[in-house]
Amino acid sequence: MADTTLLAHSDVTAAVDDRHWRVLLQSLRATFSTPDFSTAAAFVARIAAAADEANHHPDVVLRWGQVTVTTSSHDAGGLTQRDVDLAATVTAIADELGVPGDTPLSSMLEIAVDALDIPAVRPFWAAVFGYDVRNGDDLVDPAGIGPSIWFQQMDAPRPQRNRIHFDVIVGHDQAEARVAAAIAAGGHLVSDERAPAFWVLADSEGNEVCVCTWQARGNS
């Protein structure tokens, strides 16, 4: 039987090779730069064989010059030793092929919808995106490509602020630079009260976005 013991995100961060891997909430992700498409394809083939052997399968996205590997123990709802072990295997393959990591490219995007009646609005968003419901609440792209959508409970109407915002999930060591870059590009800080879990930023017209990390959360 597969080990479903959840690991603290701090323990996973300490256990994996930081040249490649970053914890992004409930997932572990690495982005690698490849010199050509054949090297990338060979890298993916080696990962696939190792995943079959371990019976633990990551999501792998192959693009020109780039391979992104994301692993999570879906049966456990987070990260387990299986993910740490798979990360070590992928790192070994990358080193053997001479494929370097590019950690600033390892990030995730989620869309947050604030709603007074979540069960009433969730079917609309599922239908318009063509998404599936996960764990009875969040919406996910069945193709595994688009950002997930989650719903935040509102207690009262809030016409003075936007009710849909983006969550940009980055490595814990990338967050402050991302926040600084956004402010330098014309945005402003709305709140850092919950940092380093998340910073709330807004553009010059008040449209909000959160830069998020795994830190200062329940499984940190």
PDB file of C-alpha atoms in Angstrom:
ATOM      1  CA  MET A   1       0.000   0.000   0.000  1.00  0.00           C
ATOM      2  CA  ALA A   2       1.266   3.474  -0.891  1.00  0.00           C
ATOM      3  CA  ASP A   3       2.494   5.671   1.940  1.00  0.00           C
ATOM      4  CA  THR A   4       0.006   8.535   2.353  1.00  0.00           C
ATOM      5  CA  THR A   5       1.722  10.248   5.299  1.00  0.00           C
ATOM      6  CA  LEU A   6       1.777  13.965   4.554  1.00  0.00           C
ATOM      7  CA  LEU A   7       5.077  15.773   4.989  1.00  0.00           C
ATOM      8  CA  ALA A   8       5.449  19.342   6.213  1.00  0.00           C
ATOM      9  CA  HIS A   9       6.359  21.695   3.401  1.00  0.00           C
ATOM     10  CA  SER A  10       9.449  22.830   5.299  1.00  0.00           C
ATOM     11  CA  ASP A  11      10.650  19.213   5.489  1.00  0.00           C
ATOM     12  CA  VAL A  12      10.056  18.685   1.774  1.00  0.00           C
ATOM     13  CA  THR A  13      11.920  21.908   0.976  1.00  0.00           C
ATOM     14  CA  ALA A  14      14.872  20.753   3.056  1.00  0.00           C
ATOM     15  CA  ALA A  15      14.869  17.281   1.503  1.00  0.00           C
ATOM     16  CA  VAL A  16      14.873  18.157  -2.214  1.00  0.00           C
ATOM     17  CA  ASP A  17      17.624  19.646  -4.380  1.00  0.00           C
ATOM     18  CA  ASP A  18      17.118  23.405  -4.398  1.00  0.00           C
ATOM     19  CA  ARG A  19      18.828  23.729  -7.773  1.00  0.00           C
ATOM     20  CA  HIS A  20      15.615  22.344  -9.236  1.00  0.00           C
ATOM     21  CA  TRP A  21      12.654  21.977  -6.881  1.00  0.00           C
ATOM     22  CA  ARG A  22      10.259  24.363  -5.183  1.00  0.00           C
ATOM     23  CA  VAL A  23       7.209  23.585  -3.044  1.00  0.00           C
ATOM     24  CA  LEU A  24       4.151  25.358  -4.463  1.00  0.00           C
ATOM     25  CA  LEU A  25       1.461  24.778  -1.831  1.00  0.00           C
ATOM     26  CA  GLN A  26       0.373  21.139  -2.286  1.00  0.00           C
ATOM     27  CA  SER A  27       2.732  20.399  -5.184  1.00  0.00           C
ATOM     28  CA  LEU A  28       6.446  20.086  -5.849  1.00  0.00           C
ATOM     29  CA  ARG A  29       7.652  21.570  -9.135  1.00  0.00           C
ATOM     30  CA  ALA A  30      10.867  21.872 -11.119  1.00  0.00           C
ATOM     31  CA  THR A  31      11.437  23.598 -14.448  1.00  0.00           C
ATOM     32  CA  PHE A  32      14.428  22.560 -16.552  1.00  0.00           C
ATOM     33  CA  SER A  33      16.068  24.298 -19.511  1.00  0.00           C
ATOM     34  CA  THR A  34      16.955  22.004 -22.414  1.00  0.00           C
ATOM     35  CA  PRO A  35      19.289  22.812 -25.338  1.00  0.00           C
ATOM     36  CA  ASP A  36      17.108  21.192 -27.990  1.00  0.00           C
ATOM     37  CA  PHE A  37      13.872  19.294 -28.437  1.00  0.00           C
ATOM     38  CA  SER A  38      15.499  15.865 -28.707  1.00  0.00           C
ATOM     39  CA  THR A  39      17.237  16.303 -25.347  1.00  0.00           C
ATOM     40  CA  ALA A  40      13.952  17.409 -23.799  1.00  0.00           C
ATOM     41  CA  ALA A  41      12.166  14.382 -25.262  1.00  0.00           C
ATOM     42  CA  ALA A  42      14.870  12.033 -23.996  1.00  0.00           C
ATOM     43  CA  PHE A  43      14.612  13.632 -20.562  1.00  0.00           C
ATOM     44  CA  VAL A  44      10.834  13.128 -20.516  1.00  0.00           C
ATOM     45  CA  ALA A  45      11.213   9.504 -21.629  1.00  0.00           C
ATOM     46  CA  ARG A  46      13.625   8.805 -18.778  1.00  0.00           C
ATOM     47  CA  ILE A  47      11.240  10.453 -16.300  1.00  0.00           C
ATOM     48  CA  ALA A  48       8.346   8.372 -17.628  1.00  0.00           C
ATOM     49  CA  ALA A  49      10.283   5.133 -17.203  1.00  0.00           C
ATOM     50  CA  ALA A  50      11.300   6.058 -13.656  1.00  0.00           C
ATOM     51  CA  ALA A  51       7.730   7.044 -12.786  1.00  0.00           C
ATOM     52  CA  ASP A  52       6.404   3.712 -14.054  1.00  0.00           C
ATOM     53  CA  GLU A  53       9.001   1.872 -12.000  1.00  0.00           C
ATOM     54  CA  ALA A  54       8.054   3.823  -8.877  1.00  0.00           C
ATOM     55  CA  ASN A  55       4.324   3.663  -9.676  1.00  0.00           C
ATOM     56  CA  HIS A  56       4.147   7.381  -8.932  1.00  0.00           C
ATOM     57  CA  HIS A  57       3.451   9.603 -11.906  1.00  0.00           C
ATOM     58  CA  PRO A  58       4.102  13.341 -12.159  1.00  0.00           C
ATOM     59  CA  ASP A  59       2.612  15.844 -14.567  1.00  0.00           C
ATOM     60  CA  VAL A  60       5.181  16.657 -17.248  1.00  0.00           C
ATOM     61  CA  VAL A  61       4.923  19.549 -19.703  1.00  0.00           C
ATOM     62  CA  LEU A  62       7.308  19.518 -22.666  1.00  0.00           C
ATOM     63  CA  ARG A  63       7.923  22.746 -24.579  1.00  0.00           C
ATOM     64  CA  TRP A  64      10.698  23.982 -26.798  1.00  0.00           C
ATOM     65  CA  GLY A  65      13.691  24.506 -24.533  1.00  0.00           C
ATOM     66  CA  GLN A  66      11.793  23.670 -21.360  1.00  0.00           C
ATOM     67  CA  VAL A  67      10.463  20.734 -19.355  1.00  0.00           C
ATOM     68  CA  THR A  68       8.304  21.282 -16.272  1.00  0.00           C
ATOM     69  CA  VAL A  69       7.750  18.435 -13.799  1.00  0.00           C
ATOM     70  CA  THR A  70       5.088  18.641 -11.085  1.00  0.00           C
ATOM     71  CA  THR A  71       4.467  15.951  -8.511  1.00  0.00           C
ATOM     72  CA  SER A  72       1.889  15.557  -5.752  1.00  0.00           C
ATOM     73  CA  SER A  73       0.377  12.584  -3.936  1.00  0.00           C
ATOM     74  CA  HIS A  74      -3.243  13.086  -4.943  1.00  0.00           C
ATOM     75  CA  ASP A  75      -4.456  10.181  -2.826  1.00  0.00           C
ATOM     76  CA  ALA A  76      -3.001  11.910   0.234  1.00  0.00           C
ATOM     77  CA  GLY A  77      -3.958  15.460  -0.712  1.00  0.00           C
ATOM     78  CA  GLY A  78      -0.427  16.827  -0.580  1.00  0.00           C
ATOM     79  CA  LEU A  79       3.236  15.859  -0.531  1.00  0.00           C
ATOM     80  CA  THR A  80       4.586  12.533   0.709  1.00  0.00           C
ATOM     81  CA  GLN A  81       7.883  10.694   0.691  1.00  0.00           C
ATOM     82  CA  ARG A  82       6.947   9.383  -2.757  1.00  0.00           C
ATOM     83  CA  ASP A  83       7.229  12.918  -4.114  1.00  0.00           C
ATOM     84  CA  VAL A  84      10.577  13.509  -2.418  1.00  0.00           C
ATOM     85  CA  ASP A  85      11.913  10.227  -3.807  1.00  0.00           C
ATOM     86  CA  LEU A  86      10.650  10.979  -7.309  1.00  0.00           C
ATOM     87  CA  ALA A  87      12.209  14.440  -7.166  1.00  0.00           C
ATOM     88  CA  ALA A  88      15.566  12.883  -6.281  1.00  0.00           C
ATOM     89  CA  THR A  89      15.261  10.496  -9.222  1.00  0.00           C
ATOM     90  CA  VAL A  90      14.414  13.304 -11.651  1.00  0.00           C
ATOM     91  CA  THR A  91      17.327  15.362 -10.332  1.00  0.00           C
ATOM     92  CA  ALA A  92      19.689  12.450 -10.944  1.00  0.00           C
ATOM     93  CA  ILE A  93      18.422  12.090 -14.521  1.00  0.00           C
ATOM     94  CA  ALA A  94      18.787  15.841 -15.111  1.00  0.00           C
ATOM     95  CA  ASP A  95      22.364  15.788 -13.845  1.00  0.00           C
ATOM     96  CA  GLU A  96      23.205  12.811 -16.024  1.00  0.00           C
ATOM     97  CA  LEU A  97      21.836  14.572 -19.118  1.00  0.00           C
ATOM     98  CA  GLY A  98      23.341  17.930 -18.153  1.00  0.00           C
ATOM     99  CA  VAL A  99      19.944  19.626 -17.945  1.00  0.00           C
ATOM    100  CA  PRO A 100      19.935  22.615 -15.532  1.00  0.00           C
ATOM    101  CA  GLY A 101      17.043  23.852 -13.438  1.00  0.00           C
ATOM    102  CA  ASP A 102      15.443  27.277 -13.895  1.00  0.00           C
ATOM    103  CA  THR A 103      13.678  27.873 -10.593  1.00  0.00           C
ATOM    104  CA  PRO A 104      12.220  31.361 -11.324  1.00  0.00           C
ATOM    105  CA  LEU A 105      10.057  29.717 -13.996  1.00  0.00           C
ATOM    106  CA  SER A 106       8.506  27.339 -11.468  1.00  0.00           C
ATOM    107  CA  SER A 107       5.248  29.000 -10.477  1.00  0.00           C
ATOM    108  CA  MET A 108       1.513  28.306 -10.537  1.00  0.00           C
ATOM    109  CA  LEU A 109      -1.590  30.343 -11.210  1.00  0.00           C
ATOM    110  CA  GLU A 110      -4.982  30.048  -9.518  1.00  0.00           C
ATOM    111  CA  ILE A 111      -8.129  32.136  -9.971  1.00  0.00           C
ATOM    112  CA  ALA A 112     -10.027  33.083  -6.816  1.00  0.00           C
ATOM    113  CA  VAL A 113     -13.728  33.973  -6.970  1.00  0.00           C
ATOM    114  CA  ASP A 114     -15.286  35.656  -3.936  1.00  0.00           C
ATOM    115  CA  ALA A 115     -18.954  34.698  -3.613  1.00  0.00           C
ATOM    116  CA  LEU A 116     -21.859  35.006  -1.207  1.00  0.00           C
ATOM    117  CA  ASP A 117     -23.423  31.738  -2.418  1.00  0.00           C
ATOM    118  CA  ILE A 118     -20.614  29.455  -3.596  1.00  0.00           C
ATOM    119  CA  PRO A 119     -22.842  26.450  -4.510  1.00  0.00           C
ATOM    120  CA  ALA A 120     -24.905  28.742  -6.729  1.00  0.00           C
ATOM    121  CA  VAL A 121     -21.983  30.216  -8.695  1.00  0.00           C
ATOM    122  CA  ARG A 122     -19.672  27.189  -8.871  1.00  0.00           C
ATOM    123  CA  PRO A 123     -21.656  25.369 -11.613  1.00  0.00           C
ATOM    124  CA  PHE A 124     -21.479  28.455 -13.840  1.00  0.00           C
ATOM    125  CA  TRP A 125     -17.689  28.624 -13.647  1.00  0.00           C
ATOM    126  CA  ALA A 126     -17.394  24.874 -14.150  1.00  0.00           C
ATOM    127  CA  ALA A 127     -19.570  25.082 -17.263  1.00  0.00           C
ATOM    128  CA  VAL A 128     -17.985  28.148 -18.839  1.00  0.00           C
ATOM    129  CA  PHE A 129     -14.439  26.803 -18.386  1.00  0.00           C
ATOM    130  CA  GLY A 130     -15.356  23.165 -19.028  1.00  0.00           C
ATOM    131  CA  TYR A 131     -13.751  22.267 -15.700  1.00  0.00           C
ATOM    132  CA  ASP A 132     -14.281  19.397 -13.233  1.00  0.00           C
ATOM    133  CA  VAL A 133     -15.041  19.749  -9.526  1.00  0.00           C
ATOM    134  CA  ARG A 134     -12.239  18.546  -7.246  1.00  0.00           C
ATOM    135  CA  ASN A 135     -12.792  17.593  -3.611  1.00  0.00           C
ATOM    136  CA  GLY A 136     -16.314  19.004  -3.818  1.00  0.00           C
ATOM    137  CA  ASP A 137     -15.091  22.601  -4.037  1.00  0.00           C
ATOM    138  CA  ASP A 138     -12.236  23.651  -6.342  1.00  0.00           C
ATOM    139  CA  LEU A 139     -12.463  23.498 -10.131  1.00  0.00           C
ATOM    140  CA  VAL A 140      -9.670  21.993 -12.238  1.00  0.00           C
ATOM    141  CA  ASP A 141      -8.928  21.756 -15.932  1.00  0.00           C
ATOM    142  CA  PRO A 142      -9.457  18.111 -16.989  1.00  0.00           C
ATOM    143  CA  ALA A 143      -6.658  18.619 -19.530  1.00  0.00           C
ATOM    144  CA  GLY A 144      -4.308  19.625 -16.705  1.00  0.00           C
ATOM    145  CA  ILE A 145      -3.245  22.847 -18.457  1.00  0.00           C
ATOM    146  CA  GLY A 146      -5.351  25.786 -17.266  1.00  0.00           C
ATOM    147  CA  PRO A 147      -5.279  27.389 -13.804  1.00  0.00           C
ATOM    148  CA  SER A 148      -7.478  25.960 -11.079  1.00  0.00           C
ATOM    149  CA  ILE A 149     -10.358  28.016  -9.686  1.00  0.00           C
ATOM    150  CA  TRP A 150     -11.215  28.248  -6.003  1.00  0.00           C
ATOM    151  CA  PHE A 151     -13.991  30.051  -4.150  1.00  0.00           C
ATOM    152  CA  GLN A 152     -13.689  32.328  -1.136  1.00  0.00           C
ATOM    153  CA  GLN A 153     -16.709  32.831   1.099  1.00  0.00           C
ATOM    154  CA  MET A 154     -17.998  36.382   1.446  1.00  0.00           C
ATOM    155  CA  ASP A 155     -20.136  37.488   4.377  1.00  0.00           C
ATOM    156  CA  ALA A 156     -21.553  40.631   2.758  1.00  0.00           C
ATOM    157  CA  PRO A 157     -21.622  42.319  -0.662  1.00  0.00           C
ATOM    158  CA  ARG A 158     -18.413  44.142  -1.584  1.00  0.00           C
ATOM    159  CA  PRO A 159     -19.049  46.438  -4.569  1.00  0.00           C
ATOM    160  CA  GLN A 160     -16.041  48.652  -3.826  1.00  0.00           C
ATOM    161  CA  ARG A 161     -13.463  45.975  -4.703  1.00  0.00           C
ATOM    162  CA  ASN A 162     -13.054  43.387  -7.431  1.00  0.00           C
ATOM    163  CA  ARG A 163     -14.358  39.946  -6.490  1.00  0.00           C
ATOM    164  CA  ILE A 164     -12.153  37.898  -8.811  1.00  0.00           C
ATOM    165  CA  HIS A 165      -8.400  37.924  -8.346  1.00  0.00           C
ATOM    166  CA  PHE A 166      -5.375  35.888  -9.344  1.00  0.00           C
ATOM    167  CA  ASP A 167      -3.154  33.923  -6.972  1.00  0.00           C
ATOM    168  CA  VAL A 168       0.392  33.629  -8.306  1.00  0.00           C
ATOM    169  CA  ILE A 169       2.121  30.852  -6.379  1.00  0.00           C
ATOM    170  CA  VAL A 170       5.911  31.042  -6.421  1.00  0.00           C
ATOM    171  CA  GLY A 171       8.870  29.495  -4.658  1.00  0.00           C
ATOM    172  CA  HIS A 172       9.390  30.817  -1.150  1.00  0.00           C
ATOM    173  CA  ASP A 173      12.701  32.389  -2.176  1.00  0.00           C
ATOM    174  CA  GLN A 174      11.205  34.099  -5.241  1.00  0.00           C
ATOM    175  CA  ALA A 175       8.274  35.892  -3.607  1.00  0.00           C
ATOM    176  CA  GLU A 176       9.842  39.120  -2.378  1.00  0.00           C
ATOM    177  CA  ALA A 177      11.567  39.711  -5.714  1.00  0.00           C
ATOM    178  CA  ARG A 178       8.272  39.111  -7.539  1.00  0.00           C
ATOM    179  CA  VAL A 179       6.483  41.571  -5.232  1.00  0.00           C
ATOM    180  CA  ALA A 180       9.208  44.179  -5.703  1.00  0.00           C
ATOM    181  CA  ALA A 181       9.093  43.782  -9.479  1.00  0.00           C
ATOM    182  CA  ALA A 182       5.313  44.226  -9.522  1.00  0.00           C
ATOM    183  CA  ILE A 183       5.535  47.398  -7.442  1.00  0.00           C
ATOM    184  CA  ALA A 184       8.332  48.747  -9.638  1.00  0.00           C
ATOM    185  CA  ALA A 185       6.121  48.080 -12.669  1.00  0.00           C
ATOM    186  CA  GLY A 186       3.442  50.467 -11.409  1.00  0.00           C
ATOM    187  CA  GLY A 187       1.588  48.402  -8.814  1.00  0.00           C
ATOM    188  CA  HIS A 188       1.247  48.985  -5.106  1.00  0.00           C
ATOM    189  CA  LEU A 189       1.124  46.910  -1.952  1.00  0.00           C
ATOM    190  CA  VAL A 190      -2.376  46.533  -0.545  1.00  0.00           C
ATOM    191  CA  SER A 191      -1.417  44.358   2.418  1.00  0.00           C
ATOM    192  CA  ASP A 192       1.477  42.259   3.675  1.00  0.00           C
ATOM    193  CA  GLU A 193      -0.310  41.344   6.900  1.00  0.00           C
ATOM    194  CA  ARG A 194      -0.287  37.627   5.983  1.00  0.00           C
ATOM    195  CA  ALA A 195       3.183  37.540   4.430  1.00  0.00           C
ATOM    196  CA  PRO A 196       5.005  35.284   3.739  1.00  0.00           C
ATOM    197  CA  ALA A 197       1.835  33.225   3.108  1.00  0.00           C
ATOM    198  CA  PHE A 198       0.714  35.914   0.668  1.00  0.00           C
ATOM    199  CA  TRP A 199       1.085  39.555  -0.284  1.00  0.00           C
ATOM    200  CA  VAL A 200      -1.908  41.431  -1.721  1.00  0.00           C
ATOM    201  CA  LEU A 201      -0.952  43.736  -4.588  1.00  0.00           C
ATOM    202  CA  ALA A 202      -2.955  45.891  -6.984  1.00  0.00           C
ATOM    203  CA  ASP A 203      -2.347  47.638 -10.277  1.00  0.00           C
ATOM    204  CA  SER A 204      -2.834  51.374 -10.756  1.00  0.00           C
ATOM    205  CA  GLU A 205      -6.600  50.868 -11.194  1.00  0.00           C
ATOM    206  CA  GLY A 206      -7.056  48.720  -8.094  1.00  0.00           C
ATOM    207  CA  ASN A 207      -7.247  45.247  -9.689  1.00  0.00           C
ATOM    208  CA  GLU A 208      -5.811  42.836  -7.134  1.00  0.00           C
ATOM    209  CA  VAL A 209      -3.497  39.843  -7.215  1.00  0.00           C
ATOM    210  CA  CYS A 210      -1.893  37.774  -4.466  1.00  0.00           C
ATOM    211  CA  VAL A 211       1.685  36.511  -4.555  1.00  0.00           C
ATOM    212  CA  CYS A 212       1.624  33.319  -2.495  1.00  0.00           C
ATOM    213  CA  THR A 213       4.087  30.824  -0.986  1.00  0.00           C
ATOM    214  CA  TRP A 214       3.794  27.692   1.141  1.00  0.00           C
ATOM    215  CA  GLN A 215       5.200  29.469   4.204  1.00  0.00           C
ATOM    216  CA  ALA A 216       3.151  30.457   7.272  1.00  0.00           C
ATOM    217  CA  ARG A 217       0.374  28.028   6.375  1.00  0.00           C
ATOM    218  CA  GLY A 218      -1.150  25.018   8.081  1.00  0.00           C
ATOM    219  CA  ASN A 219       1.265  22.438   6.674  1.00  0.00           C
ATOM    220  CA  SER A 220       4.388  24.586   6.745  1.00  0.00           C
TER     221      SER A 220
END
